[in-house]
């Protein structure tokens, strides 16, 4: 079967990684999956032309509003996959909520990644109760046995042995809608009391740089996927997975290398220079 798959494909995001994973499963099952960025289309008429040109027999969309609304009215069967934005953000806007309800009316099925996401969707759109199914996501890890924390720390200008450090690894992006920066004041105080405590935030560069968060990032370094997995498994680190319905942490774990790490130099924030690095803001 020839399937059109619409998703938002901005690099290093949960959407993009999830879409690639779903496409791989569909193609492994013998289907032809034509993956397109939903943001490249402005109207259903453009999708109609694409369906005709690609001879698509069915369609799938990741996100009801971003992708699903473009699949309405084309007389081919389609399904939708809920994104966290659907139930946590867009459902709270009346116009978008109405559009998503209509998408669910026409869709043959809908997939939620967790039971809680399914329950939230059923509260918003009770008419869809019989067509929402839960399919959990999984993470495949491939840790690099050769990864050495001391070497990484030296590259990071943290001139201490890993044996003497407590490293907290926070896997997330930095965005207004999911802002973990309430942690940094606490870690700043903790680091001043115990200089061997560090908070490291791992996330895509485009989410970490901007007017709101630009002062957080002092430099960026690259660490490949297998090294990330090895770091998570190190007994000296404490990996955090901040939001159970968030796809972004999965993207940071499974996206191809390089993956930027954002770090903050606390000592240089206070004195203008200094070798030690941790993810904390300048203190006033």
XYZ file of N, CA and C in Angstrom:
852
model
N 0.845 -1.197 0.000
C 0.000 0.000 0.000
C 0.881 1.248 0.000
N 0.482 2.253 -0.735
C 1.196 3.527 -0.770
C 0.546 4.476 0.234
N 1.340 4.883 1.239
C 0.833 5.691 2.343
C 1.480 7.065 2.360
N 0.659 8.093 2.504
C 1.166 9.436 2.741
C 1.236 9.651 4.251
N 2.386 10.097 4.740
C 2.573 10.319 6.169
C 2.971 11.772 6.380
N 2.130 12.540 7.081
C 2.391 13.947 7.369
C 2.856 14.110 8.810
N 3.943 14.817 8.995
C 4.454 15.104 10.333
C 5.296 16.369 10.259
N 5.515 17.005 11.404
C 6.424 18.145 11.465
C 7.830 17.603 11.632
N 8.705 17.902 10.688
C 10.004 17.234 10.605
C 11.185 18.130 10.956
N 10.978 19.077 11.848
C 12.099 19.904 12.281
C 13.153 19.003 12.921
N 14.428 19.143 12.530
C 15.471 18.221 13.007
C 15.596 18.194 14.530
N 15.969 17.027 15.048
C 16.258 16.833 16.467
C 15.055 17.113 17.361
N 13.875 16.760 16.904
C 12.680 16.898 17.726
C 12.016 15.546 17.881
N 11.155 15.447 18.899
C 10.417 14.212 19.102
C 9.564 13.862 17.906
N 8.967 14.870 17.272
C 8.139 14.624 16.090
C 8.939 13.948 14.985
N 10.101 14.504 14.677
C 10.893 13.990 13.566
C 11.361 12.563 13.828
N 11.824 12.301 15.039
C 12.319 10.964 15.364
C 11.184 9.952 15.383
N 10.040 10.352 15.949
C 8.881 9.450 15.964
C 8.431 9.134 14.553
N 8.395 10.147 13.695
C 7.961 9.933 12.310
C 8.902 8.971 11.589
N 10.192 9.124 11.795
C 11.153 8.230 11.149
C 10.980 6.801 11.655
N 10.712 6.655 12.951
C 10.523 5.325 13.518
C 9.273 4.660 12.950
N 8.182 5.422 12.881
C 6.937 4.876 12.344
C 7.101 4.498 10.874
N 7.768 5.364 10.112
C 7.992 5.061 8.701
C 8.792 3.764 8.542
N 9.806 3.576 9.376
C 10.625 2.367 9.288
C 9.777 1.121 9.529
N 8.865 1.188 10.483
C 7.989 0.042 10.763
C 7.049 -0.230 9.593
N 6.501 0.835 9.016
C 5.579 0.665 7.889
C 6.304 0.063 6.685
N 7.487 0.553 6.416
C 8.239 0.038 5.268
C 8.695 -1.401 5.507
N 9.012 -1.731 6.768
C 9.397 -3.105 7.082
C 8.228 -4.067 6.877
N 7.013 -3.534 6.988
C 5.818 -4.355 6.777
C 5.439 -4.451 5.299
N 6.229 -3.818 4.426
C 6.013 -3.934 2.993
C 5.276 -2.789 2.340
N 4.992 -1.725 3.102
C 4.283 -0.575 2.539
C 5.273 0.452 1.988
N 4.791 1.297 1.110
C 5.562 2.445 0.636
C 5.097 3.656 1.432
N 5.999 4.259 2.178
C 5.636 5.382 3.059
C 6.255 6.666 2.534
N 5.414 7.603 2.137
C 5.864 8.891 1.597
C 5.750 9.921 2.717
N 6.875 10.198 3.366
C 6.896 11.088 4.526
C 7.119 12.525 4.079
N 6.217 13.412 4.492
C 6.301 14.821 4.121
C 6.135 15.703 5.355
N 6.787 16.865 5.306
C 6.679 17.839 6.397
C 5.358 18.588 6.280
N 4.534 18.502 7.318
C 3.231 19.163 7.285
C 3.356 20.672 7.115
N 4.452 21.242 7.581
C 4.636 22.686 7.479
C 4.947 23.145 6.055
N 5.159 22.192 5.147
C 5.394 22.554 3.744
C 4.086 22.779 2.983
N 2.954 22.542 3.650
C 1.653 22.648 2.975
C 0.761 23.620 3.740
N 0.048 24.437 2.986
C -0.799 25.449 3.606
C -2.283 25.125 3.513
N -2.667 24.208 2.630
C -4.091 23.939 2.456
C -4.319 22.498 2.041
N -5.527 21.974 2.291
C -5.861 20.608 1.860
C -5.763 20.414 0.355
N -5.949 21.489 -0.425
C -5.867 21.350 -1.882
C -4.466 20.939 -2.321
N -3.437 21.428 -1.621
C -2.072 21.026 -1.935
C -1.867 19.547 -1.630
N -2.489 19.089 -0.560
C -2.411 17.671 -0.205
C -3.151 16.833 -1.238
N -4.270 17.336 -1.735
C -5.028 16.613 -2.756
C -4.169 16.392 -3.999
N -3.427 17.411 -4.388
C -2.547 17.280 -5.554
C -1.434 16.266 -5.292
N -0.912 16.274 -4.062
C 0.145 15.333 -3.706
C -0.381 13.896 -3.710
N -1.576 13.691 -3.160
C -2.174 12.357 -3.130
C -2.355 11.824 -4.549
N -2.799 12.691 -5.434
C -3.000 12.294 -6.825
C -1.672 11.984 -7.505
N -0.680 12.851 -7.289
C 0.614 12.679 -7.951
C 1.343 11.426 -7.470
N 1.208 11.119 -6.184
C 1.915 9.970 -5.605
C 1.069 8.702 -5.582
N -0.181 8.828 -6.073
C -1.084 7.669 -6.107
C -1.233 7.025 -4.728
N -1.466 7.855 -3.715
C -1.571 7.374 -2.338
C -2.925 6.705 -2.105
N -2.887 5.583 -1.396
C -4.099 4.829 -1.119
C -4.654 5.092 0.275
N -3.812 5.574 1.176
C -4.211 5.871 2.550
C -3.220 6.881 3.111
N -3.504 7.384 4.310
C -2.643 8.414 4.882
C -2.585 8.282 6.394
N -1.560 8.907 6.951
C -1.332 8.929 8.389
C -0.805 10.306 8.749
N -1.179 10.809 9.915
C -0.693 12.118 10.358
C -0.231 12.037 11.799
N 0.886 12.670 12.091
C 1.357 12.844 13.454
C 0.951 14.246 13.888
N 0.099 14.330 14.883
C -0.560 15.542 15.383
C -1.883 15.771 14.637
N -2.930 15.862 15.418
C -4.256 16.057 14.828
C -4.376 17.398 14.134
N -3.880 18.452 14.795
C -4.069 19.783 14.212
C -3.028 20.068 13.141
N -1.774 19.855 13.434
C -0.717 20.198 12.490
C -0.794 19.377 11.210
N -1.104 18.082 11.341
C -1.130 17.216 10.171
C -2.510 16.705 9.811
N -3.281 16.313 10.818
C -4.572 15.683 10.564
C -5.559 16.546 9.813
N -5.571 17.842 10.101
C -6.540 18.721 9.443
C -6.322 18.793 7.931
N -5.089 18.525 7.495
C -4.791 18.572 6.065
C -5.274 17.325 5.323
N -5.651 16.288 6.071
C -6.065 15.032 5.447
C -7.579 14.902 5.296
N -8.311 15.883 5.763
C -9.770 15.800 5.692
C -10.283 15.978 4.263
N -11.304 15.206 3.943
C -12.045 15.408 2.702
C -11.405 14.875 1.447
N -10.426 13.975 1.563
C -9.733 13.498 0.369
C -10.198 12.123 -0.096
N -11.143 11.571 0.596
C -11.752 10.290 0.206
C -10.769 9.132 0.205
N -9.731 9.238 1.008
C -8.879 8.079 1.261
C -8.866 7.869 2.778
N -8.789 6.640 3.240
C -8.786 6.399 4.690
C -7.505 6.933 5.326
N -7.629 7.452 6.550
C -6.436 7.922 7.238
C -6.562 7.693 8.743
N -5.411 7.611 9.382
C -5.326 7.526 10.831
C -4.478 8.660 11.356
N -4.541 8.890 12.664
C -3.786 9.979 13.275
C -3.066 9.475 14.521
N -1.949 10.105 14.826
C -1.176 9.815 16.029
C -1.158 11.074 16.886
N -1.605 10.960 18.120
C -1.607 12.119 19.007
C -0.186 12.536 19.361
N 0.047 13.840 19.348
C 1.266 14.397 19.914
C 0.916 15.059 21.236
N 1.936 15.269 22.062
C 1.685 15.927 23.339
C 1.078 17.314 23.171
N 1.465 18.003 22.103
C 0.921 19.337 21.846
C -0.590 19.287 21.632
N -1.089 18.197 21.043
C -2.524 18.075 20.797
C -3.328 18.168 22.085
N -2.946 17.356 23.075
C -3.760 17.255 24.290
C -3.358 18.259 25.360
N -2.112 18.735 25.313
C -1.646 19.653 26.355
C -1.787 21.120 25.992
N -1.775 21.428 24.708
C -1.791 22.822 24.281
C -2.964 23.141 23.353
N -2.994 22.504 22.176
C -3.990 22.859 21.161
C -5.419 22.586 21.618
N -5.610 21.564 22.451
C -6.959 21.246 22.920
C -7.554 22.360 23.766
N -6.705 23.244 24.310
C -7.176 24.345 25.147
C -7.590 25.571 24.344
N -7.381 25.516 23.031
C -7.807 26.612 22.164
C -9.062 26.184 21.409
N -10.138 26.919 21.587
C -11.457 26.505 21.101
C -11.467 26.175 19.612
N -10.875 27.039 18.806
C -10.905 26.813 17.359
C -10.152 25.544 16.974
N -8.970 25.368 17.539
C -8.186 24.175 17.244
C -8.866 22.922 17.781
N -9.476 23.038 18.947
C -10.177 21.906 19.545
C -11.288 21.424 18.620
N -12.021 22.359 18.062
C -13.108 22.001 17.139
C -12.568 21.312 15.894
N -11.484 21.846 15.342
C -10.880 21.248 14.151
C -10.428 19.824 14.443
N -9.772 19.626 15.586
C -9.275 18.295 15.933
C -10.418 17.317 16.161
N -11.531 17.810 16.707
C -12.699 16.952 16.872
C -13.234 16.464 15.532
N -13.233 17.327 14.549
C -13.681 16.938 13.213
C -12.710 15.959 12.566
N -11.408 16.151 12.821
C -10.415 15.204 12.300
C -10.682 13.815 12.869
N -10.969 13.744 14.159
C -11.238 12.451 14.796
C -12.514 11.809 14.274
N -13.485 12.622 13.908
C -14.714 12.067 13.338
C -14.439 11.343 12.025
N -13.543 11.897 11.229
C -13.266 11.331 9.912
C -12.191 10.243 9.944
N -11.300 10.310 10.926
C -10.199 9.346 10.993
C -10.715 7.934 11.272
N -10.055 6.940 10.683
C -10.413 5.547 10.933
C -9.964 5.102 12.316
N -8.825 5.642 12.780
C -8.291 5.281 14.092
C -7.384 6.399 14.580
N -7.077 6.360 15.873
C -6.135 7.304 16.468
C -5.248 6.555 17.445
N -3.988 6.953 17.527
C -3.014 6.295 18.395
C -2.517 7.283 19.440
N -2.537 6.856 20.707
C -1.936 7.618 21.804
C -0.759 6.818 22.347
N 0.266 7.510 22.833
C 1.449 6.813 23.313
C 1.324 6.330 24.750
N 0.386 6.898 25.511
C 0.200 6.494 26.902
C -1.294 6.438 27.222
N -1.621 5.716 28.289
C -3.006 5.653 28.749
C -3.492 7.031 29.185
N -2.628 7.796 29.836
C -3.045 9.126 30.286
C -3.350 10.035 29.114
N -2.576 9.923 28.022
C -2.854 10.719 26.831
C -4.195 10.307 26.220
N -4.460 9.013 26.214
C -5.743 8.521 25.696
C -6.898 9.059 26.529
N -6.753 9.016 27.849
C -7.819 9.506 28.732
C -8.073 10.989 28.538
N -7.001 11.768 28.393
C -7.155 13.204 28.165
C -7.882 13.462 26.852
N -7.535 12.690 25.823
C -8.183 12.864 24.522
C -9.661 12.499 24.593
N -9.991 11.444 25.332
C -11.395 11.011 25.430
C -12.240 12.015 26.190
N -11.636 12.730 27.123
C -12.365 13.792 27.827
C -12.678 14.932 26.869
N -11.702 15.278 26.022
C -11.890 16.378 25.078
C -12.849 16.011 23.946
N -12.742 14.763 23.455
C -13.538 14.349 22.301
C -14.201 12.996 22.583
N -15.274 13.005 23.376
C -15.922 11.747 23.802
C -16.379 10.881 22.628
N -16.704 11.485 21.503
C -17.195 10.713 20.359
C -16.117 9.798 19.770
N -14.845 10.002 20.175
C -13.754 9.206 19.605
C -13.335 8.049 20.507
N -14.084 7.785 21.561
C -13.662 6.771 22.530
C -13.397 5.408 21.900
N -14.171 5.036 20.920
C -14.037 3.706 20.351
C -12.924 3.545 19.334
N -12.206 4.629 19.028
C -11.191 4.523 17.967
C -9.800 4.949 18.408
N -9.590 5.169 19.718
C -8.280 5.561 20.213
C -7.592 4.345 20.826
N -6.387 4.035 20.338
C -5.623 2.885 20.810
C -4.287 3.359 21.380
N -3.789 2.629 22.372
C -2.512 2.976 22.998
C -1.392 2.115 22.422
N -0.353 2.760 21.948
C 0.849 2.083 21.477
C 2.044 2.771 22.123
N 2.666 2.117 23.083
C 3.779 2.728 23.809
C 5.001 2.870 22.909
N 5.809 3.875 23.221
C 7.071 4.063 22.507
C 8.190 3.340 23.252
N 9.222 2.983 22.522
C 10.374 2.340 23.132
C 11.653 3.018 22.689
N 12.694 2.876 23.484
C 13.993 3.453 23.175
C 15.011 2.326 23.039
N 15.702 2.282 21.907
C 16.765 1.301 21.707
C 18.105 1.978 21.979
N 18.856 1.468 22.952
C 20.125 2.082 23.324
C 21.303 1.247 22.822
N 22.364 1.950 22.440
C 23.587 1.287 21.947
C 24.793 1.961 22.599
N 25.011 1.713 23.892
C 26.107 2.397 24.598
C 27.483 2.029 24.057
N 28.332 3.026 23.999
C 29.708 2.846 23.535
C 30.577 2.447 24.727
N 31.054 1.208 24.725
C 31.840 0.698 25.851
C 33.157 1.445 26.006
N 33.604 2.100 24.947
C 34.884 2.811 24.999
C 34.750 4.234 25.533
N 33.527 4.676 25.767
C 33.324 6.052 26.242
C 33.981 6.243 27.604
N 34.717 7.335 27.762
C 35.433 7.613 28.995
C 34.997 8.970 29.525
N 34.432 8.971 30.719
C 33.929 10.210 31.292
C 35.055 11.210 31.546
N 36.221 10.729 31.997
C 37.311 11.659 32.289
C 37.752 12.411 31.038
N 37.800 11.701 29.900
C 38.152 12.360 28.639
C 37.113 13.399 28.271
N 35.842 13.038 28.416
C 34.774 13.986 28.109
C 34.859 15.214 29.010
N 35.128 14.991 30.302
C 35.197 16.111 31.231
C 36.361 17.037 30.901
N 37.484 16.467 30.483
C 38.620 17.297 30.091
C 38.280 18.151 28.884
N 37.566 17.570 27.910
C 37.133 18.349 26.745
C 36.177 19.449 27.166
N 35.454 19.216 28.240
C 34.471 20.177 28.733
C 35.088 21.202 29.670
N 36.412 21.089 29.874
C 37.143 21.985 30.766
C 36.702 21.838 32.210
N 36.228 20.646 32.560
C 35.956 20.304 33.947
C 37.144 19.483 34.414
N 38.069 20.121 35.087
C 39.347 19.488 35.403
C 39.284 18.731 36.715
N 38.379 17.788 36.775
C 38.250 16.933 37.930
C 38.027 15.511 37.455
N 38.383 14.564 38.274
C 38.143 13.163 37.947
C 36.673 12.845 38.106
N 36.158 12.008 37.203
C 34.752 11.609 37.289
C 34.450 10.915 38.611
N 35.480 10.304 39.210
C 35.269 9.602 40.482
C 34.879 10.557 41.603
N 35.185 11.822 41.425
C 34.921 12.809 42.479
C 33.708 13.682 42.192
N 32.968 13.371 41.127
C 31.876 14.235 40.705
C 30.512 13.559 40.873
N 29.507 14.407 41.027
C 28.112 13.969 40.950
C 27.481 14.728 39.782
N 27.242 14.023 38.680
C 26.743 14.643 37.457
C 25.271 14.286 37.277
N 24.429 15.288 37.187
C 23.007 15.090 36.924
C 22.748 15.418 35.459
N 22.272 14.442 34.714
C 22.049 14.587 33.279
C 20.566 14.792 33.016
N 20.205 15.990 32.552
C 18.815 16.332 32.271
C 18.597 16.283 30.772
N 17.786 15.336 30.304
C 17.553 15.134 28.878
C 16.263 15.838 28.491
N 16.389 16.974 27.830
C 15.192 17.732 27.462
C 15.591 18.884 26.558
N 14.592 19.507 25.951
C 14.804 20.757 25.252
C 14.364 21.892 26.148
N 14.789 23.088 25.828
C 14.406 24.261 26.604
C 13.427 25.087 25.793
N 12.183 25.046 26.229
C 11.135 25.794 25.533
C 10.217 26.416 26.566
N 9.506 27.456 26.159
C 8.597 28.130 27.074
C 7.549 27.170 27.634
N 7.055 26.265 26.777
C 5.961 25.409 27.201
C 6.431 24.332 28.165
N 7.723 23.988 28.125
C 8.280 22.987 29.037
C 9.605 23.512 29.542
N 9.551 24.340 30.553
C 10.732 25.058 31.004
C 11.286 24.423 32.280
N 12.431 23.723 32.190
C 13.007 23.094 33.383
C 13.956 23.991 34.154
N 14.020 25.274 33.770
C 15.052 26.132 34.336
C 14.783 26.542 35.777
N 13.637 26.113 36.331
C 13.419 26.351 37.757
C 14.463 25.598 38.590
N 15.136 24.607 37.981
C 16.144 23.827 38.687
C 17.464 24.566 38.858
N 17.736 25.515 37.987
C 19.103 26.013 37.923
C 19.501 26.844 39.134
N 18.580 27.561 39.740
C 18.930 28.312 40.945
C 19.337 27.369 42.068
N 18.575 26.278 42.197
C 18.895 25.305 43.239
C 20.254 24.668 42.993
N 20.538 24.341 41.725
C 21.833 23.730 41.428
C 22.963 24.735 41.574
N 22.692 26.002 41.302
C 23.710 27.029 41.488
C 24.128 27.108 42.950
N 23.129 27.117 43.830
C 23.423 27.163 45.260
C 24.140 25.892 45.707
N 23.676 24.760 45.210
C 24.264 23.479 45.581
C 25.725 23.410 45.109
N 25.968 23.891 43.883
C 27.315 23.845 43.324
C 28.285 24.716 44.128
N 27.799 25.836 44.627
C 28.664 26.686 45.427
C 29.014 26.037 46.763
N 28.078 25.268 47.300
C 28.343 24.551 48.539
C 29.186 23.303 48.306
N 28.905 22.603 47.196
C 29.625 21.380 46.853
C 30.053 21.474 45.384
N 31.257 21.947 45.116
C 31.714 22.184 43.738
C 31.795 20.938 42.868
N 31.614 19.762 43.430
C 31.666 18.538 42.619
C 30.301 18.135 42.082
N 29.283 18.987 42.280
C 27.929 18.717 41.778
C 27.696 19.533 40.514
N 27.284 18.848 39.447
C 27.051 19.515 38.166
C 25.711 19.088 37.587
N 25.047 20.029 36.947
C 23.844 19.746 36.166
C 24.189 19.938 34.696
N 23.977 18.900 33.890
C 24.234 18.962 32.447
C 22.904 18.797 31.728
N 22.580 19.725 30.854
C 21.353 19.652 30.064
C 21.703 19.200 28.660
N 21.056 18.135 28.230
C 21.258 17.594 26.889
C 20.025 17.867 26.059
N 20.185 18.605 24.955
C 19.043 18.905 24.111
C 19.485 19.474 22.788
N 18.563 19.584 21.845
C 18.905 20.113 20.525
C 19.252 21.588 20.592
N 20.232 21.980 19.801
C 20.742 23.350 19.846
C 19.655 24.373 19.555
N 18.773 24.082 18.579
C 17.804 25.105 18.178
C 16.815 25.410 19.287
N 16.645 24.487 20.244
C 15.748 24.751 21.360
C 16.460 25.454 22.501
N 17.798 25.465 22.476
C 18.538 26.001 23.611
C 19.039 27.410 23.374
N 18.974 27.891 22.140
C 19.504 29.209 21.829
C 18.356 30.139 21.474
N 18.312 31.297 22.105
C 17.252 32.244 21.801
C 17.250 33.350 22.830
N 16.315 34.269 22.693
C 16.278 35.406 23.598
C 16.065 34.974 25.041
N 15.238 33.953 25.223
C 14.901 33.546 26.574
C 16.017 32.761 27.228
N 16.670 31.873 26.463
C 17.618 30.952 27.046
C 19.053 31.188 26.594
N 19.271 32.207 25.775
C 20.600 32.380 25.212
C 21.682 32.547 26.256
N 21.374 33.220 27.377
C 22.395 33.448 28.391
C 22.767 32.170 29.119
N 21.979 31.113 28.940
C 22.262 29.856 29.627
C 23.431 29.128 28.998
N 23.593 29.261 27.689
C 24.551 28.444 26.963
C 25.855 29.206 26.783
N 26.956 28.649 27.266
C 28.243 29.297 27.089
C 28.950 28.762 25.864
N 28.887 27.451 25.664
C 29.396 26.855 24.448
C 28.659 25.557 24.197
N 28.884 25.020 23.017
C 28.236 23.762 22.652
C 29.314 22.784 22.238
N 29.128 21.534 22.622
C 30.053 20.489 22.196
C 29.225 19.337 21.662
N 29.845 18.494 20.883
C 29.137 17.374 20.280
C 29.481 16.077 20.983
N 28.477 15.279 21.188
C 28.667 13.952 21.750
C 27.731 13.028 20.995
N 28.236 11.905 20.538
C 27.434 11.053 19.679
C 26.432 10.240 20.484
N 25.491 9.624 19.769
C 24.397 8.893 20.406
C 24.892 7.790 21.327
N 25.852 6.990 20.862
C 26.331 5.873 21.668
C 27.029 6.356 22.935
N 27.697 7.519 22.856
C 28.331 8.086 24.046
C 27.284 8.606 25.019
N 26.198 9.171 24.482
C 25.090 9.597 25.334
C 24.533 8.415 26.108
N 24.320 7.312 25.409
C 23.788 6.119 26.063
C 24.745 5.611 27.134
N 26.049 5.652 26.838
C 27.035 5.208 27.820
C 27.023 6.124 29.042
N 26.900 7.424 28.797
C 26.851 8.370 29.898
C 25.651 8.162 30.790
N 24.523 7.818 30.187
C 23.316 7.565 30.976
C 23.480 6.355 31.883
N 24.248 5.378 31.404
C 24.403 4.164 32.179
C 25.507 4.231 33.210
N 26.280 5.316 33.194
C 27.385 5.442 34.137
C 26.834 5.581 35.557
N 27.431 4.900 36.482
C 26.932 4.917 37.864
C 27.117 6.276 38.511
N 27.960 7.130 37.915
C 28.218 8.433 38.517
C 27.230 9.487 38.055
N 26.378 9.141 37.098
C 25.417 10.116 36.593
C 24.016 9.775 37.074
N 23.166 10.779 37.060
C 21.757 10.599 37.419
C 20.922 11.128 36.250
N 20.569 10.279 35.280
C 19.790 10.776 34.139
C 18.363 11.080 34.538
N 17.811 12.166 34.030
C 16.431 12.563 34.301
C 15.642 12.534 33.008
N 14.404 12.076 33.112
C 13.476 12.109 31.976
C 12.321 12.988 32.420
N 12.279 14.245 32.006
C 11.447 15.228 32.688
C 9.947 15.109 32.483
N 9.470 14.725 31.283
C 8.043 14.751 31.026
C 7.595 13.437 30.414
N 6.716 12.673 31.111
C 6.347 11.346 30.611
C 5.637 11.365 29.274
N 5.020 12.487 28.879
C 4.330 12.539 27.595
C 5.150 13.257 26.541
N 6.412 13.547 26.848
C 7.224 14.339 25.930
C 8.020 13.441 25.000
N 7.936 13.712 23.711
C 8.708 12.922 22.755
C 10.129 13.414 22.590
N 10.400 14.652 22.994
C 11.719 15.223 22.745
C 12.857 14.457 23.405
N 12.735 14.029 24.688
C 13.844 13.272 25.253
C 14.196 12.049 24.421
N 13.205 11.395 23.859
C 13.478 10.252 23.002
C 14.275 10.644 21.781
N 14.017 11.841 21.281
C 14.756 12.286 20.097
C 16.212 12.535 20.434
N 16.476 13.031 21.644
C 17.855 13.291 22.024
C 18.612 11.978 22.207
N 17.888 10.925 22.567
C 18.539 9.633 22.760
C 18.742 8.905 21.443
N 17.815 9.066 20.488
C 17.866 8.257 19.287
C 18.261 9.021 18.032
N 18.312 10.349 18.106
C 18.674 11.113 16.921
C 20.123 10.854 16.537
N 20.469 10.898 15.248
C 21.858 10.656 14.840
C 22.797 11.705 15.425
N 24.059 11.391 15.628
C 25.026 12.361 16.132
C 25.311 13.406 15.061
N 25.891 14.590 15.418
C 26.225 14.968 16.783
C 25.054 15.571 17.548
N 25.084 15.428 18.873
C 24.052 16.000 19.736
C 24.706 17.087 20.586
N 24.218 18.338 20.547
C 24.837 19.385 21.350
C 24.524 19.239 22.835
N 25.473 19.559 23.666
C 25.261 19.654 25.100
C 25.371 21.119 25.473
N 24.463 21.603 26.291
C 24.531 22.985 26.731
C 25.007 23.047 28.166
N 26.074 23.822 28.424
C 26.653 23.906 29.751
C 26.843 25.367 30.134
N 26.889 25.608 31.430
C 27.072 26.965 31.925
C 28.279 27.026 32.858
N 29.134 28.028 32.684
C 30.308 28.174 33.521
C 29.963 29.054 34.713
N 29.783 28.450 35.861
C 29.348 29.213 37.032
C 30.428 30.170 37.518
N 31.691 29.707 37.522
C 32.747 30.559 38.047
C 32.972 31.772 37.169
N 32.946 31.591 35.853
C 33.140 32.746 34.981
C 31.954 33.689 35.069
N 30.778 33.166 35.438
C 29.616 34.032 35.633
C 29.853 34.971 36.803
N 30.620 34.491 37.792
C 30.819 35.272 38.996
C 32.066 36.142 38.921
N 33.109 35.603 38.259
C 34.385 36.303 38.307
C 34.888 36.747 36.950
N 34.230 36.276 35.876
C 34.673 36.642 34.543
C 35.518 35.590 33.896
N 36.031 34.624 34.664
C 36.800 33.523 34.097
C 36.770 32.374 35.077
N 37.086 31.188 34.578
C 37.121 30.042 35.473
C 36.934 28.759 34.711
N 37.556 27.684 35.184
C 37.560 26.437 34.430
C 36.335 25.563 34.663
N 35.676 25.683 35.798
C 34.619 24.725 36.124
C 33.337 25.032 35.378
N 32.629 23.990 35.028
C 31.448 24.144 34.192
C 30.263 23.459 34.820
N 29.156 24.140 34.866
C 27.909 23.478 35.230
C 26.766 24.295 34.692
N 25.618 23.681 34.623
C 24.477 24.346 34.003
C 23.735 25.153 35.051
N 24.197 26.355 35.309
C 23.560 27.247 36.266
C 23.618 28.654 35.709
N 22.680 29.519 36.072
C 22.674 30.881 35.522
C 23.579 31.814 36.313
N 23.840 32.965 35.730
C 24.563 33.998 36.468
C 23.717 34.447 37.653
N 24.317 34.515 38.807
C 23.590 34.910 40.008
C 23.706 36.422 40.215
N 22.604 37.025 40.604
C 22.622 38.476 40.792
C 23.122 38.828 42.198
